[in-house]
Coordinates of C-alpha atoms and ligand atoms in Angstrom, one line a residue:
Chain A
M1 CA -24.1 13.3 59.5
T2 CA -21.7 12.1 56.8
P3 CA -19.4 14.8 55.8
P4 CA -19.6 16.4 52.4
L5 CA -17.6 14.6 49.6
L6 CA -15.9 17.7 48.9
E7 CA -15.7 21.2 50.5
A8 CA -13.8 24.4 49.9
R9 CA -13.4 26.8 52.8
D10 CA -12.7 30.4 52.3
V11 CA -10.1 29.5 49.4
G12 CA -8.2 32.1 47.6
K13 CA -5.8 32.3 44.9
V14 CA -3.4 35.1 43.7
F15 CA -1.8 35.2 40.3
G16 CA 1.1 37.6 40.7
S17 CA -0.8 41.1 41.4
V18 CA -4.2 39.5 40.3
I19 CA -6.3 38.4 42.9
A20 CA -8.2 35.6 41.0
L21 CA -10.1 34.3 44.1
R22 CA -10.8 35.4 47.6
G23 CA -12.7 33.6 50.6
V24 CA -14.8 31.3 48.5
S25 CA -16.6 28.3 49.9
L26 CA -18.2 25.5 48.2
L27 CA -20.0 22.3 49.4
V28 CA -20.6 18.9 47.1
R29 CA -22.5 16.2 48.5
A30 CA -23.0 12.7 46.9
G31 CA -26.0 12.7 44.5
E32 CA -26.3 16.4 44.4
V33 CA -25.4 19.0 41.8
T34 CA -23.6 22.3 42.9
C35 CA -23.7 24.9 40.4
V36 CA -21.0 27.6 40.1
L37 CA -22.2 30.7 38.2
G38 CA -20.4 34.0 37.4
D39 CA -19.6 36.3 34.5
N40 CA -16.5 36.1 32.4
G41 CA -13.3 36.3 34.6
A42 CA -15.3 35.9 37.8
G43 CA -12.9 32.9 38.9
K44 CA -15.0 30.1 38.1
S45 CA -12.2 28.2 36.2
T46 CA -9.6 29.0 38.8
L47 CA -11.9 27.7 41.4
I48 CA -12.4 24.3 39.7
K49 CA -8.6 24.1 38.8
I50 CA -7.9 24.4 42.5
L51 CA -10.4 21.6 43.1
S52 CA -9.0 19.3 40.3
G53 CA -5.5 19.7 41.6
V54 CA -4.1 21.8 38.8
H55 CA -3.6 24.9 41.1
G56 CA -3.0 24.8 44.9
Q57 CA -5.0 27.2 46.8
D58 CA -2.9 30.2 48.6
T59 CA -5.3 30.6 51.4
G60 CA -8.3 28.6 52.9
E61 CA -9.0 24.8 53.2
Y62 CA -9.7 22.1 50.9
L63 CA -11.4 18.9 52.4
L64 CA -12.4 15.6 50.9
D65 CA -14.7 13.5 53.1
G66 CA -14.1 15.9 55.9
V67 CA -10.2 15.7 55.8
P68 CA -8.1 18.5 54.8
V69 CA -5.9 17.6 51.9
R70 CA -3.4 19.2 49.4
L71 CA -3.4 17.5 45.9
G72 CA -0.2 17.1 44.3
G73 CA -1.6 17.3 40.7
P74 CA -4.5 16.4 38.4
R75 CA -3.4 12.8 38.6
E76 CA -3.9 12.6 42.5
A77 CA -7.2 14.1 42.0
L78 CA -8.3 11.5 39.6
D79 CA -6.9 8.8 42.0
R80 CA -9.2 10.4 44.7
G81 CA -12.0 10.1 42.4
I82 CA -12.3 13.7 41.1
A83 CA -12.6 13.8 37.4
T84 CA -12.8 17.1 35.5
V85 CA -14.2 17.4 32.0
Y86 CA -13.1 20.7 30.4
Q87 CA -14.8 22.4 27.6
D88 CA -11.8 22.4 25.2
L89 CA -9.5 19.7 26.3
A90 CA -12.0 16.9 27.0
M91 CA -11.0 14.6 24.0
I92 CA -8.5 13.9 21.3
P93 CA -10.4 14.6 17.9
L94 CA -8.5 12.3 15.7
M95 CA -8.9 9.4 17.8
S96 CA -11.8 7.2 17.9
V97 CA -14.5 7.3 20.5
W98 CA -13.3 3.9 22.4
R99 CA -9.6 4.9 22.2
N100 CA -10.8 8.2 24.0
F101 CA -12.9 6.5 26.3
F102 CA -10.4 4.4 27.7
L103 CA -7.2 6.8 27.3
G104 CA -4.9 6.7 30.3
S105 CA -6.7 3.6 31.7
E106 CA -6.5 1.1 28.7
P107 CA -7.8 -2.5 29.4
V108 CA -4.9 -5.0 28.7
T109 CA -4.8 -8.7 28.3
G110 CA -2.2 -11.5 27.9
P111 CA 1.5 -11.7 28.8
L112 CA 2.3 -9.2 26.2
R113 CA 0.0 -6.8 27.7
R114 CA -2.0 -6.3 24.5
L115 CA -4.7 -3.8 24.3
D116 CA -8.1 -5.5 24.8
V117 CA -9.8 -4.1 21.8
A118 CA -12.8 -6.2 21.7
R119 CA -13.4 -5.4 25.3
A120 CA -12.7 -1.8 25.3
K121 CA -15.3 -1.4 22.3
R122 CA -18.0 -3.4 23.9
V123 CA -17.7 -1.5 27.2
A124 CA -17.6 2.0 25.7
R125 CA -20.7 1.2 23.6
D126 CA -22.5 -0.4 26.7
E127 CA -21.5 2.3 28.9
L128 CA -22.5 5.0 26.4
R129 CA -25.8 3.3 25.9
D130 CA -26.5 2.8 29.7
M131 CA -26.1 6.6 30.2
G132 CA -28.5 7.0 27.1
I133 CA -25.8 8.3 24.7
D134 CA -26.5 7.2 21.4
I135 CA -23.3 6.9 19.5
R136 CA -23.5 5.8 15.8
D137 CA -20.2 3.7 16.0
V138 CA -17.4 3.6 18.6
D139 CA -14.8 3.4 15.9
Q140 CA -15.4 6.9 14.6
P141 CA -13.2 9.9 15.4
V142 CA -14.3 11.8 18.2
G143 CA -13.7 15.0 16.0
T144 CA -16.8 13.9 14.1
L145 CA -19.0 13.9 17.1
S146 CA -21.0 17.1 17.6
G147 CA -20.0 19.3 20.8
G148 CA -22.8 17.9 23.0
E149 CA -22.1 14.1 22.1
R150 CA -18.2 15.0 22.8
Q151 CA -19.2 16.4 26.4
S152 CA -21.4 13.5 26.9
V153 CA -18.9 10.9 26.0
A154 CA -16.5 12.8 28.6
I155 CA -19.1 12.5 31.3
A156 CA -19.7 8.9 30.7
R157 CA -15.9 8.0 30.9
A158 CA -15.7 9.8 34.2
V159 CA -18.7 7.9 35.4
Y160 CA -17.4 4.7 34.4
F161 CA -14.0 5.2 35.8
G162 CA -15.4 5.6 39.3
A163 CA -15.5 9.3 39.7
R164 CA -17.2 10.3 43.0
V165 CA -16.9 13.9 42.0
L166 CA -17.6 15.3 38.6
I167 CA -16.4 18.9 37.7
L168 CA -17.8 20.2 34.4
D169 CA -16.3 23.5 33.4
E170 CA -18.9 25.3 31.3
P171 CA -20.1 22.1 29.3
T172 CA -23.1 24.0 27.7
S173 CA -21.6 27.1 26.7
A174 CA -20.8 26.2 23.3
L175 CA -23.9 24.3 22.7
G176 CA -27.0 25.0 21.0
V177 CA -30.4 24.7 22.7
K178 CA -31.0 20.9 22.1
Q179 CA -27.5 19.9 22.7
A180 CA -27.4 21.7 26.0
G181 CA -30.5 20.1 27.2
V182 CA -29.0 16.7 26.2
V183 CA -25.9 17.4 28.4
L184 CA -28.0 18.7 31.2
R185 CA -29.9 15.3 31.1
Y186 CA -26.5 13.5 31.4
I187 CA -25.6 15.5 34.5
A188 CA -28.9 14.5 36.1
R189 CA -28.1 11.0 35.2
A190 CA -24.8 11.2 36.8
R191 CA -26.2 12.6 39.9
D192 CA -29.0 9.9 40.1
R193 CA -26.0 7.4 40.1
G194 CA -24.9 9.0 43.3
L195 CA -22.1 11.3 42.1
G196 CA -21.5 14.7 43.3
V197 CA -21.5 17.1 40.5
V198 CA -19.9 20.7 40.0
F199 CA -21.5 22.3 37.2
I200 CA -19.7 25.6 36.1
T201 CA -21.8 27.7 33.8
H202 CA -22.8 31.4 33.3
N203 CA -26.0 30.6 32.3
P204 CA -28.6 30.4 35.1
H205 CA -31.3 28.9 32.9
H206 CA -28.9 26.0 32.5
A207 CA -28.3 25.9 36.2
F208 CA -31.6 26.3 37.7
P209 CA -33.3 22.9 36.6
V210 CA -30.4 20.6 37.6
G211 CA -28.9 22.4 40.6
D212 CA -29.3 21.6 44.2
R213 CA -27.0 24.4 45.4
F214 CA -25.9 27.6 43.7
L215 CA -22.6 29.3 44.3
L216 CA -22.4 32.8 42.7
L217 CA -19.1 34.4 41.9
N218 CA -18.2 38.0 41.1
R219 CA -14.9 39.4 40.5
G220 CA -13.2 36.6 42.5
T221 CA -15.3 36.8 45.6
S222 CA -18.4 34.9 46.7
L223 CA -22.0 36.4 46.6
G224 CA -23.2 33.3 48.6
Q225 CA -23.9 29.9 48.4
F226 CA -27.8 29.1 48.2
D227 CA -29.8 26.1 48.4
K228 CA -32.5 25.5 45.7
A229 CA -35.3 26.2 48.2
D230 CA -33.9 29.5 49.3
I231 CA -34.0 31.1 45.8
T232 CA -35.9 31.3 42.6
R233 CA -34.7 31.6 39.4
D234 CA -35.4 35.2 38.9
E235 CA -33.5 36.0 42.1
L236 CA -30.5 33.9 40.7
T237 CA -30.6 35.6 37.4
S238 CA -30.6 39.1 38.9
L239 CA -27.8 38.3 41.3
M240 CA -25.7 37.1 38.5
A241 CA -26.5 40.5 36.5
G242 CA -25.7 42.4 39.4
G243 CA -27.8 44.9 41.4
A244 CA -27.2 47.9 39.4
E245 CA -28.4 46.3 36.2
L246 CA -31.4 44.7 37.9
D247 CA -34.0 47.1 36.6
Q248 CA -32.8 47.1 33.1
L249 CA -32.7 43.3 33.1
A250 CA -36.4 43.0 34.8
H251 CA -37.6 45.2 32.1
E252 CA -36.1 43.1 29.5
L253 CA -37.3 39.9 30.9
D254 CA -40.7 41.5 31.3
R255 CA -40.9 42.2 27.6
D256 CA -40.2 38.8 26.6
G257 CA -41.9 37.3 29.5
P258 CA -42.9 34.0 28.2
D259 CA -39.5 32.9 27.5
R260 CA -38.3 33.5 30.9
D261 CA -39.8 30.3 32.6
A262 CA -39.2 28.0 29.5
A263 CA -37.8 24.5 29.6
P264 CA -34.2 23.9 30.4
G265 CA -32.0 25.1 27.6
A266 CA -34.6 27.2 25.9
A267 CA -33.0 30.3 26.9
T268 CA -29.8 30.9 24.7
G269 CA -26.6 31.9 26.5
P270 CA -25.7 35.5 26.8
Chain B
M1 CA -19.3 -6.2 12.9
T2 CA -18.6 -3.5 15.9
T3 CA -22.3 -2.1 15.8
V4 CA -25.1 -4.2 17.6
T5 CA -28.0 -2.5 15.9
A6 CA -27.5 -0.7 12.7
D7 CA -28.1 3.0 13.2
E8 CA -29.9 4.7 10.3
R9 CA -27.2 7.6 10.4
V10 CA -24.5 5.4 9.6
A11 CA -24.8 6.0 5.9
G12 CA -22.7 3.0 4.7
A13 CA -19.8 3.1 6.9
G14 CA -18.8 0.2 4.9
P15 CA -15.4 -1.5 3.8
L16 CA -14.7 1.2 1.3
R17 CA -15.1 4.2 3.5
R18 CA -13.0 2.1 6.3
L19 CA -10.3 1.6 3.8
L20 CA -10.4 5.3 2.7
V21 CA -9.9 6.6 6.2
R22 CA -6.8 4.4 6.5
P23 CA -3.9 6.9 6.6
E24 CA -1.7 4.6 4.5
L25 CA -4.0 4.8 1.5
G26 CA -2.4 7.5 -0.5
S27 CA 1.0 5.9 -0.2
V28 CA -0.2 2.5 -1.4
V29 CA -1.7 4.0 -4.6
G30 CA 1.5 6.1 -5.1
A31 CA 3.6 2.9 -4.6
I32 CA 1.5 0.9 -7.2
A33 CA 1.6 3.8 -9.7
V34 CA 5.6 4.2 -9.2
F35 CA 5.9 0.2 -9.7
A36 CA 3.7 0.1 -12.9
F37 CA 5.7 3.3 -14.1
F38 CA 9.0 1.8 -13.7
S39 CA 8.2 -1.7 -14.6
A40 CA 7.0 -0.4 -18.1
Q41 CA 10.3 1.3 -18.5
S42 CA 12.6 -1.7 -17.6
P43 CA 11.7 -5.4 -17.4
V44 CA 14.5 -5.8 -15.0
F45 CA 13.0 -3.4 -12.6
R46 CA 9.9 -5.9 -12.0
S47 CA 12.2 -9.1 -12.0
A48 CA 12.7 -11.0 -8.6
D49 CA 16.5 -9.6 -8.7
G50 CA 15.3 -6.1 -9.4
V51 CA 12.9 -6.2 -6.3
A52 CA 15.7 -7.4 -4.2
N53 CA 17.7 -4.4 -5.6
W54 CA 15.2 -1.5 -4.9
L55 CA 14.1 -3.0 -1.7
D56 CA 17.7 -2.6 -0.5
P57 CA 17.8 1.3 -0.2
A58 CA 14.2 1.1 1.0
S59 CA 15.1 -1.0 3.9
T60 CA 17.4 1.4 5.9
L61 CA 15.4 4.4 4.9
G62 CA 12.2 2.4 5.8
I63 CA 13.6 1.5 9.4
M64 CA 14.3 5.2 10.1
A65 CA 11.0 6.3 8.5
V66 CA 9.0 4.1 10.7
A67 CA 10.7 5.5 13.9
I68 CA 10.1 9.0 12.6
A69 CA 6.5 8.2 12.0
L70 CA 5.9 7.2 15.5
L71 CA 7.6 10.1 16.5
M72 CA 5.8 12.4 14.3
I73 CA 2.3 10.8 15.4
G74 CA 3.5 11.8 18.9
G75 CA 3.6 15.3 17.6
E76 CA 7.6 15.8 17.3
F77 CA 10.3 16.1 14.7
D78 CA 13.7 14.9 15.0
L79 CA 16.2 16.5 12.6
S80 CA 19.2 15.0 14.2
A81 CA 18.3 11.4 13.3
G82 CA 19.9 11.4 10.0
V83 CA 23.4 12.6 11.3
L84 CA 23.0 10.4 14.2
T85 CA 23.3 7.3 11.9
G86 CA 26.7 8.7 10.9
T87 CA 27.7 9.4 14.6
T88 CA 27.1 5.9 15.7
G89 CA 28.8 4.3 12.7
L90 CA 31.7 6.6 13.3
V91 CA 31.9 5.6 16.9
M92 CA 31.4 1.9 16.3
V93 CA 34.4 1.9 13.5
T94 CA 36.5 4.1 15.5
L95 CA 36.3 2.1 18.5
A96 CA 36.9 -1.0 16.6
T97 CA 39.9 -0.1 14.3
R98 CA 41.7 2.3 16.5
Y99 CA 41.1 1.1 20.1
G100 CA 41.0 -2.6 19.2
W101 CA 37.5 -3.2 20.5
N102 CA 35.5 -6.0 19.6
V103 CA 32.7 -5.2 17.0
W104 CA 30.1 -6.0 19.3
A105 CA 31.2 -4.0 22.0
A106 CA 31.7 -1.1 19.7
M107 CA 28.2 -1.4 18.6
L108 CA 26.8 -1.4 22.1
A109 CA 29.0 1.9 22.9
G110 CA 27.2 3.2 19.7
L111 CA 23.8 2.2 21.1
V112 CA 24.5 3.9 24.4
L113 CA 25.6 7.1 22.8
A114 CA 22.4 7.0 20.6
L115 CA 20.1 6.5 23.5
A116 CA 21.8 9.4 25.3
V117 CA 21.4 11.5 22.4
G118 CA 17.7 10.6 22.0
F119 CA 17.1 11.1 25.9
A120 CA 18.8 14.5 25.8
N121 CA 16.8 15.4 22.7
G122 CA 13.4 14.4 24.5
L123 CA 14.3 15.8 27.9
L124 CA 15.0 19.3 26.2
V125 CA 11.8 19.2 24.4
V126 CA 9.7 18.3 27.3
R127 CA 11.5 20.5 29.7
T128 CA 11.9 23.5 27.7
K129 CA 8.7 23.1 25.7
L130 CA 10.7 24.4 22.6
P131 CA 9.6 23.1 19.3
S132 CA 11.3 19.9 18.6
F133 CA 12.2 21.4 15.1
I134 CA 14.5 23.8 17.0
V135 CA 16.0 21.6 19.5
T136 CA 17.0 18.8 17.4
L137 CA 18.2 21.3 14.7
G138 CA 20.6 22.3 17.3
T139 CA 21.4 18.6 17.9
F140 CA 21.8 18.1 14.4
L141 CA 24.4 20.9 13.9
M142 CA 26.4 19.9 17.1
L143 CA 26.6 16.1 16.0
Q144 CA 27.5 17.4 12.4
G145 CA 30.3 19.4 13.7
L146 CA 31.5 16.6 16.2
N147 CA 31.4 14.0 13.4
L148 CA 33.8 16.0 11.2
G149 CA 35.9 17.4 14.0
V150 CA 36.7 14.3 16.0
T151 CA 37.2 12.3 12.8
K152 CA 39.7 14.8 11.4
A153 CA 41.5 15.1 14.7
L154 CA 41.6 11.4 15.1
T155 CA 42.3 10.3 11.4
G156 CA 43.4 13.7 9.7
T157 CA 41.1 12.5 7.0
V158 CA 37.2 12.7 6.6
Q159 CA 36.6 9.0 6.8
V160 CA 37.2 6.1 9.3
S161 CA 37.8 2.7 7.8
G162 CA 39.3 -0.8 8.0
L163 CA 36.3 -2.4 10.1
R164 CA 36.9 -5.7 8.1
R165 CA 40.0 -6.6 10.0
A166 CA 38.1 -5.8 13.5
E167 CA 37.2 -8.8 15.8
G168 CA 33.8 -10.1 15.5
Y169 CA 33.1 -8.4 12.1
Q170 CA 32.1 -11.5 10.3
A171 CA 29.3 -12.4 12.9
A172 CA 28.1 -8.9 13.0
R173 CA 28.1 -8.5 9.4
S174 CA 26.1 -11.6 8.5
L175 CA 23.5 -10.8 11.3
L176 CA 23.0 -7.1 10.0
A177 CA 24.7 -6.5 6.7
G178 CA 24.7 -9.9 4.9
S179 CA 22.2 -11.4 2.7
V180 CA 19.7 -14.1 2.6
S181 CA 18.8 -16.4 -0.4
V182 CA 15.1 -16.5 -1.0
G183 CA 14.2 -18.9 -3.9
G184 CA 17.5 -18.2 -5.6
V185 CA 17.4 -14.5 -5.3
E186 CA 19.6 -12.6 -2.7
F187 CA 17.9 -10.4 -0.4
R188 CA 19.8 -8.0 2.1
V189 CA 19.1 -9.0 5.7
A190 CA 18.4 -5.4 6.2
I191 CA 15.0 -6.0 4.4
F192 CA 14.0 -8.4 7.1
W193 CA 15.1 -6.0 10.0
W194 CA 13.1 -3.3 8.3
I195 CA 10.0 -5.6 8.1
G196 CA 10.5 -6.6 11.7
V197 CA 10.8 -3.1 12.8
T198 CA 7.5 -2.2 10.8
V199 CA 5.3 -5.0 12.3
L200 CA 6.7 -4.3 15.8
A201 CA 5.8 -0.5 15.5
T202 CA 2.5 -1.3 14.1
W203 CA 1.7 -3.6 16.7
V204 CA 2.7 -1.0 19.3
L205 CA 0.8 1.7 17.8
M206 CA -2.4 -0.3 17.3
R207 CA -2.5 -2.8 20.2
S208 CA -0.5 -1.4 23.0
R209 CA -1.3 1.3 25.8
A210 CA 1.8 2.9 24.5
G211 CA 0.4 3.2 21.1
N212 CA -2.8 5.0 22.4
W213 CA -0.6 7.5 24.3
I214 CA 1.5 8.0 21.3
F215 CA -1.5 9.1 19.3
A216 CA -2.9 11.1 22.2
V217 CA 0.2 13.2 23.0
G218 CA 0.4 14.0 19.4
G219 CA -3.3 14.8 19.1
N220 CA -3.7 17.0 22.1
E221 CA -1.0 17.0 24.8
Q222 CA -3.0 18.7 27.4
A223 CA -6.1 16.6 27.1
A224 CA -3.8 13.4 27.1
R225 CA -2.2 14.7 30.3
A226 CA -5.5 15.5 31.9
V227 CA -6.6 11.8 31.7
G228 CA -3.4 10.7 33.3
V229 CA -1.4 9.9 30.3
P230 CA 2.3 10.2 31.0
A231 CA 3.0 12.6 28.3
A232 CA 6.7 13.4 29.0
R233 CA 7.8 10.1 29.3
T234 CA 6.0 9.0 26.1
K235 CA 7.9 11.7 24.3
I236 CA 11.2 11.0 25.5
V237 CA 10.8 7.2 25.0
L238 CA 9.8 8.2 21.2
F239 CA 12.9 10.1 20.9
M240 CA 15.1 7.4 22.2
T241 CA 13.2 4.9 19.8
T242 CA 14.3 7.3 17.0
A243 CA 17.8 7.3 18.2
T244 CA 17.7 3.5 18.4
A245 CA 16.7 3.1 14.9
A246 CA 19.6 5.5 13.9
W247 CA 21.9 3.5 15.6
L248 CA 20.6 0.3 13.9
V249 CA 20.7 1.9 10.6
G250 CA 24.4 3.3 11.2
S251 CA 25.6 0.0 12.2
I252 CA 24.1 -1.7 9.1
L253 CA 25.6 0.7 6.9
A254 CA 29.0 0.6 8.7
L255 CA 29.2 -3.2 8.6
R256 CA 28.1 -3.1 4.9
F257 CA 30.7 -0.5 3.6
T258 CA 33.5 -1.1 6.6
S259 CA 34.1 2.6 6.4
V260 CA 32.0 5.7 7.5
Q261 CA 32.4 9.1 5.9
A262 CA 32.3 12.0 8.6
N263 CA 29.5 13.6 6.7
S264 CA 27.4 10.6 6.2
G265 CA 23.6 10.6 7.0
I266 CA 23.5 14.4 6.6
G267 CA 20.5 15.5 4.5
Q268 CA 18.8 12.3 5.2
E269 CA 16.5 13.5 8.0
F270 CA 14.2 15.3 5.7
I271 CA 13.8 12.0 3.5
Y272 CA 12.7 10.2 6.5
I273 CA 10.1 12.8 7.2
I274 CA 9.0 12.9 3.4
A275 CA 8.6 9.3 3.6
A276 CA 6.7 9.3 6.8
V277 CA 4.4 12.3 5.5
I278 CA 3.9 10.1 2.0
G279 CA 2.7 7.3 4.5
G280 CA 0.1 9.4 5.8
C281 CA 1.6 11.3 9.1
L282 CA 0.3 14.6 9.8
L283 CA 2.8 17.3 10.1
T284 CA 0.7 18.5 13.0
G285 CA 0.8 15.0 14.8
G286 CA -1.7 12.6 16.3
Y287 CA -2.2 10.8 12.9
G288 CA -0.3 8.6 10.7
S289 CA 0.8 4.9 10.3
A290 CA 4.2 2.8 10.8
I291 CA 3.1 0.7 7.5
G292 CA 2.5 3.9 5.6
A293 CA 5.9 5.2 6.3
S294 CA 7.4 1.9 5.0
I295 CA 5.4 2.0 1.8
G296 CA 6.8 5.6 1.6
A297 CA 10.3 4.2 1.9
V298 CA 9.4 1.5 -0.8
I299 CA 8.6 4.4 -3.3
F300 CA 11.9 6.0 -2.5
G301 CA 13.5 2.6 -3.0
M302 CA 11.8 2.2 -6.2
A303 CA 12.5 5.8 -7.7
D304 CA 16.0 5.6 -6.6
K305 CA 16.6 2.2 -8.5
G306 CA 14.1 2.7 -11.0
I307 CA 15.8 5.9 -12.3
V308 CA 19.0 3.8 -12.8
F309 CA 17.3 0.9 -14.3
A310 CA 15.5 3.3 -16.9
G311 CA 18.9 4.7 -17.8
W312 CA 18.2 8.2 -16.9
D313 CA 20.2 10.5 -15.1
A314 CA 20.2 10.3 -11.3
D315 CA 19.7 13.9 -11.0
W316 CA 16.2 13.4 -11.8
F317 CA 15.8 11.7 -8.4
K318 CA 15.4 14.9 -6.6
F319 CA 12.7 16.1 -8.9
F320 CA 10.7 13.0 -8.4
L321 CA 11.0 13.4 -4.6
G322 CA 9.5 16.8 -4.6
A323 CA 6.5 15.6 -6.8
M324 CA 6.0 12.5 -4.9
L325 CA 5.6 14.6 -1.7
L326 CA 3.4 17.2 -3.0
L327 CA 1.2 14.5 -4.9
A328 CA 1.1 12.3 -1.8
T329 CA 0.0 15.2 0.7
L330 CA -2.6 16.4 -1.5
A331 CA -3.9 12.9 -1.9
N332 CA -3.9 12.3 1.9
R333 CA -5.8 15.3 2.5
L334 CA -8.4 14.8 -0.1
V335 CA -9.0 11.3 1.1
R336 CA -9.1 12.4 4.8
R337 CA -11.5 15.4 3.9
Y338 CA -13.8 13.1 2.1
A339 CA -13.7 10.5 4.9
E340 CA -14.7 13.2 7.5
E341 CA -17.2 14.6 5.4
V342 CA -19.1 11.7 4.8
R343 CA -19.0 10.6 8.5
R344 CA -20.8 13.7 9.5
Ligands
LIG401 N1 -2.7 31.6 35.3 C1 -3.0 32.9 35.5 N2 -2.4 34.0 35.6 C2 -2.6 35.2 35.8 N3 -4.1 35.4 35.9 C3 -4.9 34.4 35.8 C4 -4.5 33.2 35.5 N4 -5.5 32.4 35.6 C5 -6.6 33.3 35.8 N5 -6.2 34.4 35.8 C6 -7.2 35.8 36.3 O1 -8.0 35.2 37.1 C7 -9.5 35.8 36.9 C8 -10.3 34.9 36.9 O2 -10.1 33.9 35.7 P1 -11.0 32.6 35.4 O3 -10.6 31.8 34.3 O4 -11.1 31.8 36.8 O5 -12.4 33.2 35.1 P2 -13.7 32.4 34.8 O6 -14.7 32.7 35.6 O7 -13.6 31.1 34.4 O8 -14.0 33.3 33.2 P3 -15.0 32.6 32.0 O9 -16.3 32.5 32.2 O10 -14.4 33.5 31.1 O11 -14.3 31.1 31.7 C9 -9.2 36.6 35.4 O12 -9.1 37.9 35.7 C10 -7.8 35.9 35.0 O13 -7.3 37.0 34.1
LIG402 MG1 -13.5 29.7 32.7

């Protein structure tokens, strides 16, 4: 059996006196989506910062293709094919779509190393279209795109630049129902292209439809990693809410029962 | 041109709107208005000799404004740039006159010093993460003190002079501070340096990887870093570029006047910033244009000389400056808002 693209084993992270993460394990395979769920402050961002090379873990092991590694920084993670899309710092708002798309890896031509603008625009437009992203005009500033479109462009960029693992930090949390659905569709498309996806969210309704595996975090510790076959949407929701609130939640869910199993994105965030 | 299939949501992203979102638009309108105004006041102003006359102050200011514009697009300020023009000039004239250096060698020494100051500014800003406003304010004050202190200690006066007698002076002067006759009108050679600097800066901004990085580090440094842009290196090089421009202008002025006052360049730093802002640079970084900064400098040149041509008191220049700055920034903001609004 081929080793997983990316694996974290019992990783932990301490910030001064704050134990942000303790004994968390995570598995990412090619063509699969691993969802990381947890409430605010559960340690989701800390975990993906370890995966994307921003932080080094204090305990535990980090393996790429079955080999333990220690990343020197975000650039090394990128070079190894681990691309991260952050909710707030994905794009430069005042720069055009095509400039953002190629930022950091601009195509050049000729002895003067001139920017190959024509090619960059063409590739950006084609790639976005292939991902099914309908951008009006690659010359328009990214700031004029909607939040969902912006996330989608960032995902398309990561896919184009040969990412093998795509990490998305709460890409749907600030989005409306429709927009979240759009982003979920791109996540599925990236997965179908054979990427391993790590999808961070605090909304089980977003995670369940696309996820193959679910890691639940609570106050820095793991509540377990579940395959899709082993868990239902209701169980996922109640695990996230925590045992004590289970009854209350079940009650609430029962009252607006029909919404519960609605289409992806139909449920709004907390 | 860029869209294969027209999208019904692009409500006429036509040539007009494309033009409106250009950052230099406000400065172009301003320059036309100022030209029309002073042309009406004085026929000399619009004659070829008049143009050559007001392009002269625009040229040295323009070289600096373009460099400062690049730096501001990259999200930083440099308050030491003005006084550095004085420092490089003082170093050059002192070495050439008191130590018998060849003018070219003295200029080279000035360049090395300028690059060192620019590097120090940049390194301090990226390492300490302090606002560049503060860091370069510190450099500004230190250089101001050094300029006066060293000059007084060496000469007992507040100026160094006598560059004319130095070896290599004539050649250096004709290259940097002479004039060229175009159609019977004498244009200062600095004007051509300025045009060259503007063209080069525009090419770098719009057509090189470095240009993309400059916009990116000014627009959102974290995001730029996250996709692998060498943000620290980009910023340090920008500070060194500004310092190089200060050296060029300092050398041009020293060769032209053959002497340098110990307080020269002080107060100019804000004029560079104002010209860049009139040209469409955002104070917050990430947006602006080199051509715009150059046109901002033209406005200054026209006002500087136009007030004289019109026979007014030169005191009005400062008033004019302030009014221009306010008008241009307001116009820029309106235009940008309109452009963003209709694009949504
Ligand atoms: N750099 C840091 N220094 C100190 N404490 C930190 C640091 N980064 C995170 N923490 C702490 O670690 C804990 C986990 O934070 P983290 O950002 O990983 O949560 P999260 O699950 O991403 O939450 P959210 O859903 O709000 O984004 C929090 O208690 C936070 O205060
Ligand atoms: Mg987070």
